Coordinates of C-alpha atoms in Angstrom, one line a residue:
M150 CA 153.7 101.1 67.5
I151 CA 153.1 104.2 66.9
L152 CA 151.5 104.9 70.5
S153 CA 154.7 103.2 72.3
L154 CA 156.5 106.1 74.6
P155 CA 158.2 107.7 74.7
L156 CA 157.2 109.7 71.8
T157 CA 158.7 113.4 70.7
L158 CA 156.8 116.1 69.6
R159 CA 158.1 119.5 68.2
F160 CA 156.6 122.8 66.6
S161 CA 156.3 122.7 63.1
S162 CA 158.4 124.9 61.6
S163 CA 159.0 123.1 57.9
L164 CA 156.4 126.0 56.2
P165 CA 156.3 129.8 56.9
I166 CA 154.7 131.2 59.3
V167 CA 151.0 132.2 57.9
R168 CA 148.3 134.0 59.5
R169 CA 145.0 134.1 57.9
G170 CA 141.7 131.9 58.2
S171 CA 138.4 132.4 60.5
R172 CA 140.5 131.1 63.6
Y173 CA 143.4 134.1 63.0
G174 CA 141.9 136.5 65.1
F175 CA 144.3 138.6 67.0
Y176 CA 146.6 137.0 70.4
L177 CA 146.3 138.5 73.8
R178 CA 149.1 138.8 75.8
H179 CA 149.9 135.6 77.5
P180 CA 148.5 136.4 81.2
P181 CA 150.9 135.4 83.8
L182 CA 149.7 133.0 85.8
R183 CA 148.3 134.6 89.4
A184 CA 148.9 132.9 92.8
T185 CA 145.3 131.9 92.8
F186 CA 145.3 129.8 90.0
S187 CA 148.2 128.3 89.7
A188 CA 150.3 125.1 91.4
A189 CA 151.7 127.7 93.9
A190 CA 148.8 128.1 95.7
P191 CA 147.9 124.4 97.0
E192 CA 145.4 125.7 99.7
T193 CA 141.5 124.4 99.4
H194 CA 138.3 125.5 100.5
N195 CA 139.0 123.0 103.3
S196 CA 142.2 124.8 105.0
S197 CA 141.1 126.4 108.1
K198 CA 143.4 129.1 107.6
K199 CA 142.8 129.7 103.8
Q200 CA 142.2 133.5 103.2
E201 CA 139.1 134.6 101.5
K202 CA 139.7 135.3 97.7
L203 CA 138.6 138.3 95.8
I204 CA 138.4 138.9 92.9
T205 CA 139.6 141.7 90.6
P206 CA 136.4 144.3 89.6
R207 CA 135.8 143.9 86.2
S208 CA 136.0 147.7 85.8
Q209 CA 140.0 147.6 86.8
D210 CA 140.8 145.0 84.6
F211 CA 138.8 142.5 82.4
N212 CA 141.4 139.9 82.0
A213 CA 142.1 139.1 85.5
W214 CA 139.0 139.3 86.8
Y215 CA 138.0 136.5 83.9
L216 CA 141.3 134.9 85.5
D217 CA 139.7 135.0 89.0
I218 CA 136.1 133.9 88.4
I219 CA 138.4 130.4 86.6
S220 CA 139.6 130.2 90.4
N221 CA 137.8 131.1 92.4
A222 CA 134.4 129.2 91.0
E223 CA 137.1 126.0 90.4
L224 CA 136.1 125.7 86.3
A225 CA 140.3 124.9 85.9
D226 CA 143.8 125.4 86.5
Y227 CA 146.6 125.4 84.2
G228 CA 148.4 122.1 83.6
P229 CA 152.4 121.3 84.1
V230 CA 152.7 121.9 80.5
R231 CA 152.3 125.9 79.4
G232 CA 149.6 126.5 77.9
T233 CA 147.8 123.6 78.7
M234 CA 144.4 123.7 80.6
V235 CA 142.9 120.9 83.1
I236 CA 139.4 121.7 83.4
R237 CA 137.7 121.1 87.3
P238 CA 134.9 119.2 87.9
Y239 CA 132.4 122.1 88.1
G240 CA 134.2 123.7 84.7
Y241 CA 133.6 120.3 82.9
A242 CA 130.2 120.1 84.7
I243 CA 128.9 123.2 82.3
W244 CA 130.4 121.4 79.0
E245 CA 128.5 118.3 79.5
S246 CA 125.8 120.5 79.5
I247 CA 126.8 122.3 76.1
Q248 CA 127.1 118.6 74.8
D249 CA 123.6 117.3 76.1
Y250 CA 121.9 119.8 74.5
L251 CA 124.0 119.8 71.1
N252 CA 124.2 115.4 71.4
R253 CA 120.0 115.4 71.2
K254 CA 120.1 118.1 67.9
F255 CA 122.9 116.5 66.4
K256 CA 120.9 112.7 66.5
D257 CA 117.7 115.0 65.9
T258 CA 119.1 115.8 62.5
G259 CA 120.5 112.5 61.6
H260 CA 124.4 112.4 62.4
S261 CA 125.8 109.4 64.2
N262 CA 128.8 110.1 67.2
M263 CA 131.6 108.1 66.4
Y264 CA 135.7 108.5 66.8
F265 CA 138.6 109.2 64.5
P266 CA 142.6 108.8 65.6
Q267 CA 144.4 111.9 67.3
F268 CA 147.7 111.1 65.1
I269 CA 147.0 112.1 61.5
P270 CA 149.7 110.9 58.8
Y271 CA 151.9 114.3 57.7
S272 CA 151.2 113.6 54.1
F273 CA 147.0 114.0 55.0
I274 CA 147.6 117.5 55.7
E275 CA 149.5 118.0 53.0
K276 CA 147.1 116.7 50.7
E277 CA 145.0 119.9 50.8
A278 CA 147.1 123.1 49.8
S279 CA 145.3 125.8 51.6
H280 CA 144.7 123.5 55.0
V281 CA 148.9 122.8 55.2
E282 CA 149.3 126.4 54.9
G283 CA 146.7 127.5 56.9
F284 CA 147.4 125.5 60.3
S285 CA 151.7 124.8 60.1
P286 CA 152.0 127.4 62.7
E287 CA 149.8 125.7 64.7
L288 CA 151.0 121.9 64.3
A289 CA 152.5 119.7 66.9
L290 CA 154.5 116.8 65.7
V291 CA 155.3 113.6 66.4
T292 CA 158.8 111.9 65.6
I293 CA 160.1 109.3 67.7
G294 CA 157.9 106.5 68.4
G295 CA 159.3 103.3 70.7
G296 CA 162.3 105.1 70.5
K297 CA 162.8 104.5 67.4
E298 CA 162.8 107.4 64.5
L299 CA 159.4 107.6 62.5
E300 CA 159.7 107.3 58.9
E301 CA 156.1 109.1 58.7
K302 CA 155.7 112.1 60.9
L303 CA 152.7 112.2 62.5
V304 CA 150.6 115.2 63.3
V305 CA 148.5 115.9 66.8
R306 CA 144.7 116.6 65.5
P307 CA 144.4 120.2 65.5
T308 CA 140.7 119.4 62.9
S309 CA 140.0 116.1 61.0
E310 CA 139.0 116.6 57.9
T311 CA 142.1 114.5 56.1
I312 CA 141.2 111.4 58.1
V313 CA 137.6 111.6 57.8
N314 CA 138.3 112.2 54.1
H315 CA 141.1 109.2 53.8
M316 CA 138.3 106.8 55.7
F317 CA 134.8 108.0 53.9
T318 CA 137.0 107.2 50.5
Q319 CA 137.0 103.7 51.3
W320 CA 132.8 104.0 53.3
I321 CA 130.8 105.8 49.9
N322 CA 130.8 104.2 46.8
S323 CA 127.6 105.1 45.1
Y324 CA 125.2 107.8 46.1
R325 CA 122.9 105.5 48.6
D326 CA 125.7 105.7 51.0
L327 CA 125.5 109.6 50.5
P328 CA 124.5 111.5 52.8
L329 CA 127.4 110.4 55.1
L330 CA 126.6 112.4 58.6
I331 CA 128.8 111.8 61.1
N332 CA 130.3 113.5 64.5
Q333 CA 132.6 112.9 66.9
W334 CA 133.2 115.0 70.7
A335 CA 136.9 114.7 71.4
N336 CA 140.4 116.6 71.4
V337 CA 143.0 118.8 69.1
T338 CA 146.2 120.6 69.2
R339 CA 147.3 122.9 68.5
W340 CA 150.7 124.7 68.9
E341 CA 149.7 128.6 70.6
M342 CA 152.0 131.2 71.1
R343 CA 149.9 132.8 73.1
T344 CA 146.7 131.4 75.8
K345 CA 144.1 131.5 77.3
P346 CA 142.5 130.0 79.1
F347 CA 139.2 127.9 77.4
V348 CA 139.5 130.8 75.0
R349 CA 142.5 130.2 73.0
T350 CA 144.9 126.8 74.7
L351 CA 147.4 124.1 73.1
E352 CA 144.8 121.3 74.0
F353 CA 140.6 122.3 74.0
L354 CA 137.8 119.9 73.8
W355 CA 135.0 119.6 71.0
Q356 CA 132.8 118.2 68.7
E357 CA 133.8 117.8 64.9
G358 CA 131.0 117.3 62.4
H359 CA 131.7 116.1 59.5
T360 CA 129.3 115.2 56.1
A361 CA 129.2 114.1 52.7
H362 CA 126.4 114.5 50.2
A363 CA 125.2 114.7 46.9
T364 CA 124.4 118.1 45.5
P365 CA 125.8 120.9 46.4
E366 CA 122.6 122.2 47.4
E367 CA 122.7 119.5 50.1
A368 CA 126.5 120.8 51.3
E369 CA 125.5 124.1 52.0
N370 CA 121.4 123.3 53.2
E371 CA 123.2 121.3 55.9
A372 CA 125.9 123.8 56.7
I373 CA 123.4 126.4 57.1
Q374 CA 121.5 124.2 59.4
M375 CA 124.7 123.4 61.5
I376 CA 125.3 127.4 62.5
D377 CA 121.1 127.6 62.6
I378 CA 121.7 125.0 65.1
Y379 CA 124.1 126.6 67.4
T380 CA 122.7 129.9 67.1
K381 CA 119.5 128.6 68.8
F382 CA 122.1 127.4 71.7
A383 CA 123.6 130.3 71.9
Y384 CA 120.1 131.8 72.3
E385 CA 118.0 129.1 74.1
Q386 CA 120.5 127.9 76.1
A387 CA 123.5 130.1 77.3
A388 CA 121.7 132.8 77.1
I389 CA 124.0 134.7 74.8
P390 CA 122.5 137.1 71.8
V391 CA 125.2 136.3 69.0
I392 CA 124.8 137.6 65.5
A393 CA 125.2 134.3 63.2
G394 CA 126.9 135.7 59.2
R395 CA 129.0 134.4 56.9
K396 CA 133.1 135.1 56.8
S397 CA 134.2 136.5 54.2
K398 CA 137.0 135.6 52.3
V399 CA 140.0 136.6 54.6
E400 CA 138.8 135.1 57.0
T401 CA 137.5 132.0 55.8
F402 CA 138.9 128.3 57.5
A403 CA 141.9 127.0 55.6
G404 CA 140.3 124.6 53.0
A405 CA 136.5 125.8 52.9
C406 CA 134.8 128.0 50.1
K407 CA 132.4 129.7 52.8
T408 CA 132.8 129.3 56.1
Y409 CA 129.5 130.5 58.3
T410 CA 129.9 131.7 61.7
I411 CA 128.5 133.0 65.3
E412 CA 129.5 135.8 67.1
A413 CA 129.2 137.0 70.8
M414 CA 130.0 140.3 71.8
M415 CA 132.1 139.9 75.8
G416 CA 131.8 142.1 78.8
D417 CA 134.9 144.0 77.3
K418 CA 133.2 144.4 73.9
K419 CA 135.9 142.1 71.8
A420 CA 134.4 139.8 69.7
L421 CA 134.3 135.9 70.6
Q422 CA 133.9 133.0 67.5
A423 CA 131.8 131.0 69.4
G424 CA 130.9 127.8 66.9
T425 CA 131.6 128.0 63.0
S426 CA 130.6 125.5 60.1
H427 CA 132.0 125.1 57.2
N428 CA 131.2 124.5 53.0
L429 CA 133.9 123.1 52.0
G430 CA 132.3 122.0 48.7
Q431 CA 134.3 119.4 46.7
N432 CA 138.2 120.5 47.7
F433 CA 138.7 117.9 50.6
S434 CA 137.1 115.0 48.3
R435 CA 138.8 116.5 45.3
A436 CA 142.4 116.6 47.2
F437 CA 141.9 113.1 48.4
G438 CA 139.4 111.5 45.9
T439 CA 136.7 110.8 47.5
Q440 CA 134.7 109.6 44.8
F441 CA 130.6 107.5 44.9
L442 CA 129.1 106.9 41.2
D443 CA 125.9 108.8 40.5
E444 CA 122.5 107.6 39.2
N445 CA 123.5 108.0 35.9
G446 CA 126.2 105.9 36.0
Q447 CA 128.8 108.8 36.2
R448 CA 131.8 109.3 39.2
Q449 CA 131.0 112.1 40.7
H450 CA 133.2 113.7 43.9
V451 CA 131.6 114.3 47.3
W452 CA 130.1 117.4 48.7
Q453 CA 131.5 118.1 52.0
T454 CA 130.5 120.2 55.5
S455 CA 132.4 120.4 58.8
W456 CA 131.1 122.1 62.1
A457 CA 132.5 122.4 65.0
I458 CA 131.9 124.2 69.1
S459 CA 134.7 124.0 71.4
T460 CA 134.9 124.7 75.6
R461 CA 136.1 128.2 74.4
F462 CA 132.0 128.2 75.0
I463 CA 132.5 128.4 78.6
G464 CA 134.8 131.0 77.7
G465 CA 131.7 132.6 76.7
I466 CA 129.4 131.6 78.8
I467 CA 131.7 133.7 81.7
M468 CA 133.0 136.4 79.8
T469 CA 128.9 137.7 78.5
H470 CA 127.5 137.3 82.2
G471 CA 129.6 137.0 85.3
D472 CA 130.1 140.4 87.4
D473 CA 132.5 141.5 89.9
A474 CA 130.6 139.0 92.3
G475 CA 131.5 136.3 90.0
L476 CA 130.0 134.3 88.0
M477 CA 126.0 134.6 86.5
L478 CA 125.4 131.2 85.2
P479 CA 122.3 130.8 83.3
P480 CA 119.9 128.3 84.5
K481 CA 119.5 126.0 81.3
V482 CA 123.9 125.2 81.5
A483 CA 124.2 125.8 85.2
P484 CA 125.2 122.1 86.7
V485 CA 123.7 123.1 90.1
Q486 CA 120.4 125.1 89.8
V487 CA 119.3 125.5 93.5
V488 CA 121.6 125.6 96.5
I489 CA 120.2 125.5 99.7
V490 CA 121.7 126.4 102.4
P491 CA 121.0 125.3 106.3
I492 CA 120.9 128.2 109.0
W493 CA 121.2 127.0 112.7
K494 CA 122.1 129.0 115.5
K495 CA 122.0 125.6 118.2
D496 CA 123.0 121.9 118.6
D497 CA 118.3 121.5 119.2
E498 CA 117.5 123.7 115.6
K499 CA 120.1 122.2 113.6
M500 CA 118.1 118.3 113.6
A501 CA 115.0 120.3 112.4
V502 CA 116.5 122.5 110.4
L503 CA 118.1 119.2 108.0
K504 CA 115.6 118.0 108.0
A505 CA 113.1 120.8 106.3
T506 CA 116.4 121.1 103.7
S507 CA 116.1 118.2 102.8
S508 CA 112.9 117.8 102.4
V509 CA 112.6 120.3 100.0
K510 CA 116.3 119.0 98.1
E511 CA 113.8 115.8 97.6
T512 CA 110.8 118.3 96.3
L513 CA 113.3 119.4 93.7
Q514 CA 115.1 116.7 92.6
A515 CA 112.0 114.7 91.7
A516 CA 110.7 118.1 90.0
G517 CA 114.2 117.5 87.6
I518 CA 115.8 120.8 88.9
R519 CA 119.6 120.4 90.1
V520 CA 120.0 121.3 93.2
K521 CA 122.6 120.9 96.2
L522 CA 122.4 121.1 99.5
D523 CA 125.1 122.5 101.1
D524 CA 125.1 121.2 105.1
S525 CA 129.0 121.7 105.5
D526 CA 129.3 122.7 109.4
Q527 CA 132.5 123.8 108.5
R528 CA 131.8 127.0 107.0
T529 CA 129.0 129.8 107.9
P530 CA 126.3 130.3 106.1
G531 CA 127.7 134.3 105.2
W532 CA 130.5 132.5 103.9
K533 CA 128.4 129.7 101.9
F534 CA 126.5 133.1 100.3
N535 CA 129.3 134.2 99.0
F536 CA 130.7 131.4 97.6
W537 CA 127.6 130.0 95.8
E538 CA 127.0 133.1 94.1
M539 CA 131.0 133.2 93.1
K540 CA 130.4 129.6 91.3
G541 CA 126.7 131.3 89.7
V542 CA 124.1 129.3 91.0
P543 CA 121.2 130.8 90.1
L544 CA 118.9 130.7 93.4
R545 CA 120.1 130.6 96.5
I546 CA 117.6 129.2 99.2
E547 CA 118.0 129.5 102.8
I548 CA 116.0 127.5 105.5
G549 CA 116.5 129.0 109.0
P550 CA 114.7 127.9 112.4
R551 CA 112.0 130.7 111.8
D552 CA 111.4 129.2 108.4
V553 CA 110.6 125.5 109.4
S554 CA 108.5 127.5 112.1
S555 CA 106.6 129.2 109.1
G556 CA 106.6 126.2 107.1
S557 CA 108.6 128.0 104.9
V558 CA 111.8 129.0 102.8
V559 CA 113.6 132.2 101.7
I560 CA 114.9 132.5 98.5
S561 CA 117.5 135.1 96.6
R562 CA 118.3 135.6 92.8
R563 CA 121.8 135.9 91.6
D564 CA 120.7 138.6 89.0
V565 CA 118.9 140.2 91.1
P566 CA 121.6 141.8 94.2
G567 CA 120.9 142.7 97.7
K568 CA 117.3 142.6 99.0
Q569 CA 115.6 143.6 95.5
G570 CA 116.5 139.6 94.7
K571 CA 114.4 138.2 98.1
V572 CA 111.9 136.7 98.5
F573 CA 110.4 135.7 101.9
G574 CA 107.7 133.4 103.0
V575 CA 107.8 130.9 99.8
S576 CA 106.0 127.7 101.4
M577 CA 107.1 124.6 101.3
E578 CA 104.5 122.5 100.2
P579 CA 105.6 121.1 97.0
P580 CA 103.8 122.5 94.6
I581 CA 103.7 125.4 95.0
L582 CA 107.7 125.5 96.0
E583 CA 108.0 123.8 92.9
A584 CA 106.6 126.0 90.9
F585 CA 107.8 129.3 92.6
V586 CA 111.6 127.7 91.5
K587 CA 110.5 126.8 87.8
D588 CA 109.0 130.7 87.2
N589 CA 111.9 132.0 89.2
L590 CA 114.8 129.8 86.8
D591 CA 112.7 130.6 83.9
A592 CA 112.6 135.2 84.6
I593 CA 116.8 134.2 85.1
Q594 CA 117.1 132.4 82.2
S595 CA 115.0 135.7 80.3
S596 CA 116.7 138.4 82.2
L597 CA 120.1 137.3 81.3
L598 CA 119.1 137.6 77.4
E599 CA 117.7 140.6 77.7
R600 CA 120.8 142.1 79.3
A601 CA 123.1 140.5 76.5
I602 CA 121.0 141.7 74.2
A603 CA 120.3 145.5 75.1
F604 CA 124.6 145.2 76.0
R605 CA 125.0 144.2 72.8
D606 CA 123.1 146.6 70.7
S607 CA 124.3 149.2 72.9
N608 CA 127.9 148.8 71.5
I609 CA 127.3 148.5 68.1
V610 CA 127.4 151.3 65.8
D611 CA 126.2 152.2 62.1
V612 CA 129.1 153.7 60.2
S613 CA 129.1 155.2 56.6
S614 CA 132.9 155.6 56.2
Y615 CA 136.4 154.7 56.9
D616 CA 136.6 157.6 60.0
D617 CA 133.3 156.6 60.8
L618 CA 135.2 152.1 61.7
K619 CA 138.5 153.8 63.0
A620 CA 136.2 156.5 65.3
A621 CA 133.8 153.6 66.2
I622 CA 136.8 151.4 67.0
S623 CA 138.9 153.4 68.5
Q624 CA 135.8 153.8 71.4
G625 CA 135.8 149.9 71.9
K626 CA 132.9 149.6 69.7
W627 CA 132.1 147.1 67.5
A628 CA 131.1 148.7 63.7
R629 CA 128.5 148.1 60.6
G630 CA 129.2 149.2 57.4
P631 CA 128.6 148.3 53.7
W632 CA 131.2 146.2 53.0
S633 CA 132.5 145.4 48.6
A634 CA 136.1 146.1 48.7
S635 CA 139.0 144.1 48.2
N636 CA 140.7 141.7 50.7
E637 CA 144.0 144.3 50.5
D638 CA 141.4 146.9 51.7
E639 CA 140.7 144.3 54.6
L640 CA 143.4 143.8 55.7
K641 CA 144.4 147.5 55.9
V642 CA 141.2 148.2 58.0
K643 CA 143.5 145.2 60.8
E644 CA 146.6 146.4 60.4
E645 CA 145.1 150.2 61.4
T646 CA 142.4 149.2 63.5
G647 CA 143.7 145.7 65.0
A648 CA 140.1 145.1 63.8
T649 CA 138.7 142.5 61.4
I650 CA 135.3 141.6 59.6
R651 CA 133.2 139.1 62.2
C652 CA 130.7 138.2 59.6
F653 CA 128.3 139.9 57.0
P654 CA 124.6 138.8 58.6
F655 CA 122.3 136.9 57.5
E656 CA 120.1 139.5 58.5
Q657 CA 120.6 142.5 56.3
P658 CA 119.1 145.9 55.6
Q659 CA 117.1 146.8 53.5
G660 CA 117.9 150.0 50.5
T661 CA 121.1 151.1 48.1
K662 CA 124.1 150.5 50.2
R663 CA 127.5 152.4 49.6
C664 CA 130.7 151.1 50.8
L665 CA 132.1 152.5 53.7
M666 CA 136.1 152.2 52.4
T667 CA 135.7 152.8 48.0
G668 CA 132.1 154.5 48.4
D669 CA 131.5 151.6 45.4
P670 CA 127.4 149.8 45.1
A671 CA 127.8 147.3 48.5
E672 CA 125.0 144.7 48.6
E673 CA 125.9 143.9 52.5
V674 CA 126.4 145.3 55.1
A675 CA 129.4 143.4 58.2
I676 CA 130.5 143.4 61.6
F677 CA 134.0 144.8 62.4
A678 CA 135.1 144.2 66.2
K679 CA 138.6 143.8 67.7
S680 CA 138.4 140.2 69.0
Y681 CA 140.1 136.9 70.9

């Protein structure tokens, strides 16, 4: 049986190592295992002797800051196999928020969820030439199953276009079977040599949509529709102002005709490819013989798309909104939108305070707000304030004896530090409290997006020459300028500046343009940036 143990995995080295396609950006140096982010530091928040964890200032060391937040906010930890990641409950809850939104959108647009095996015959990968060329450096292969050498080595799923086509070929017979619109929530394995939690790991979670159509126009409309859904999610849920556009030929997904992308600017001004949608044309259907009988009785190859967002988006949320105090989560994706902290000094105050906090919790829960009551007595209120700020909870409600007497609460916004973000004397009356909390959650959501837009726009420089581009990139900015140069010129930019074309934005300026590299006429502007 193929699932029998032991399984032998090995890194694929039988094919030339090629760096091409939208998934091959610049890798970061693999971060050292920080003591607070490894199995060597087993202390928990319940340990009375535990030293308080510190977060490296973002301006001092962005990478260390990022790892500190992941550790201290209990989002993830490194797995025992180098390059793997254990997603902890709080981190997974953010992924569930992403899943909930996208699942609804996928089903609203006619897609159905299903599941494909994670083991793929190696011969499937070989059928589409550019696909195997692009993925060969990242493949994990199974060569032994049940103690015996396998007749054909198996690939641990890096993506599913090949196995999907194998099944589509069996399911699609005529135009009546089209369009075929499916999605799966799955894990994939890519043998990355340099890893970063959430951003780039050997194994990660994602959704991958796969569709088959009767015409090229339908496939193109599908690819655009899905990148629009991703764009809407980024803006409205994650408060990340992505730039949507088309990838260059050099950066196009291996096996696709066109790749569409959403590009996000992180807090260190690097670009994060946050989601992609691919028009596959007939590349895979021709390789696998995926055909249908059209209305005229003629056999045609189907036109296809694939599209995906992964747990990398969690890293994007951290790096877009976080600050030196920790996470700062947009309310729409926050696992906990409101935390309630009871405050008392004397035992005779405790019962009344806890009764009031429980009542407030019930009021907010009934209103559909995700709320946490931290009534543990092992930690001081001040410690709880810092802890939940670090976890990025958008609103904090404080209730002490005086608040109980006055029938009011104190509410603090995570996105506005200090006294400026604190409001005293908010009534506990359910209609008043509910309206106040909902209004503030909406305000925080809007504020985070506006802040991110301002940061992004202030760090994009319009350039008209290659010297201008090099200067902008050297300053850590994104460069936006007219481009009609060759693939070789694009690779030259990458080699000399470390920047790649992130996309040709859908939103293009009007008027005549001249390529910043060659001076020839250019129809589009491109955005260049260093990336994750």
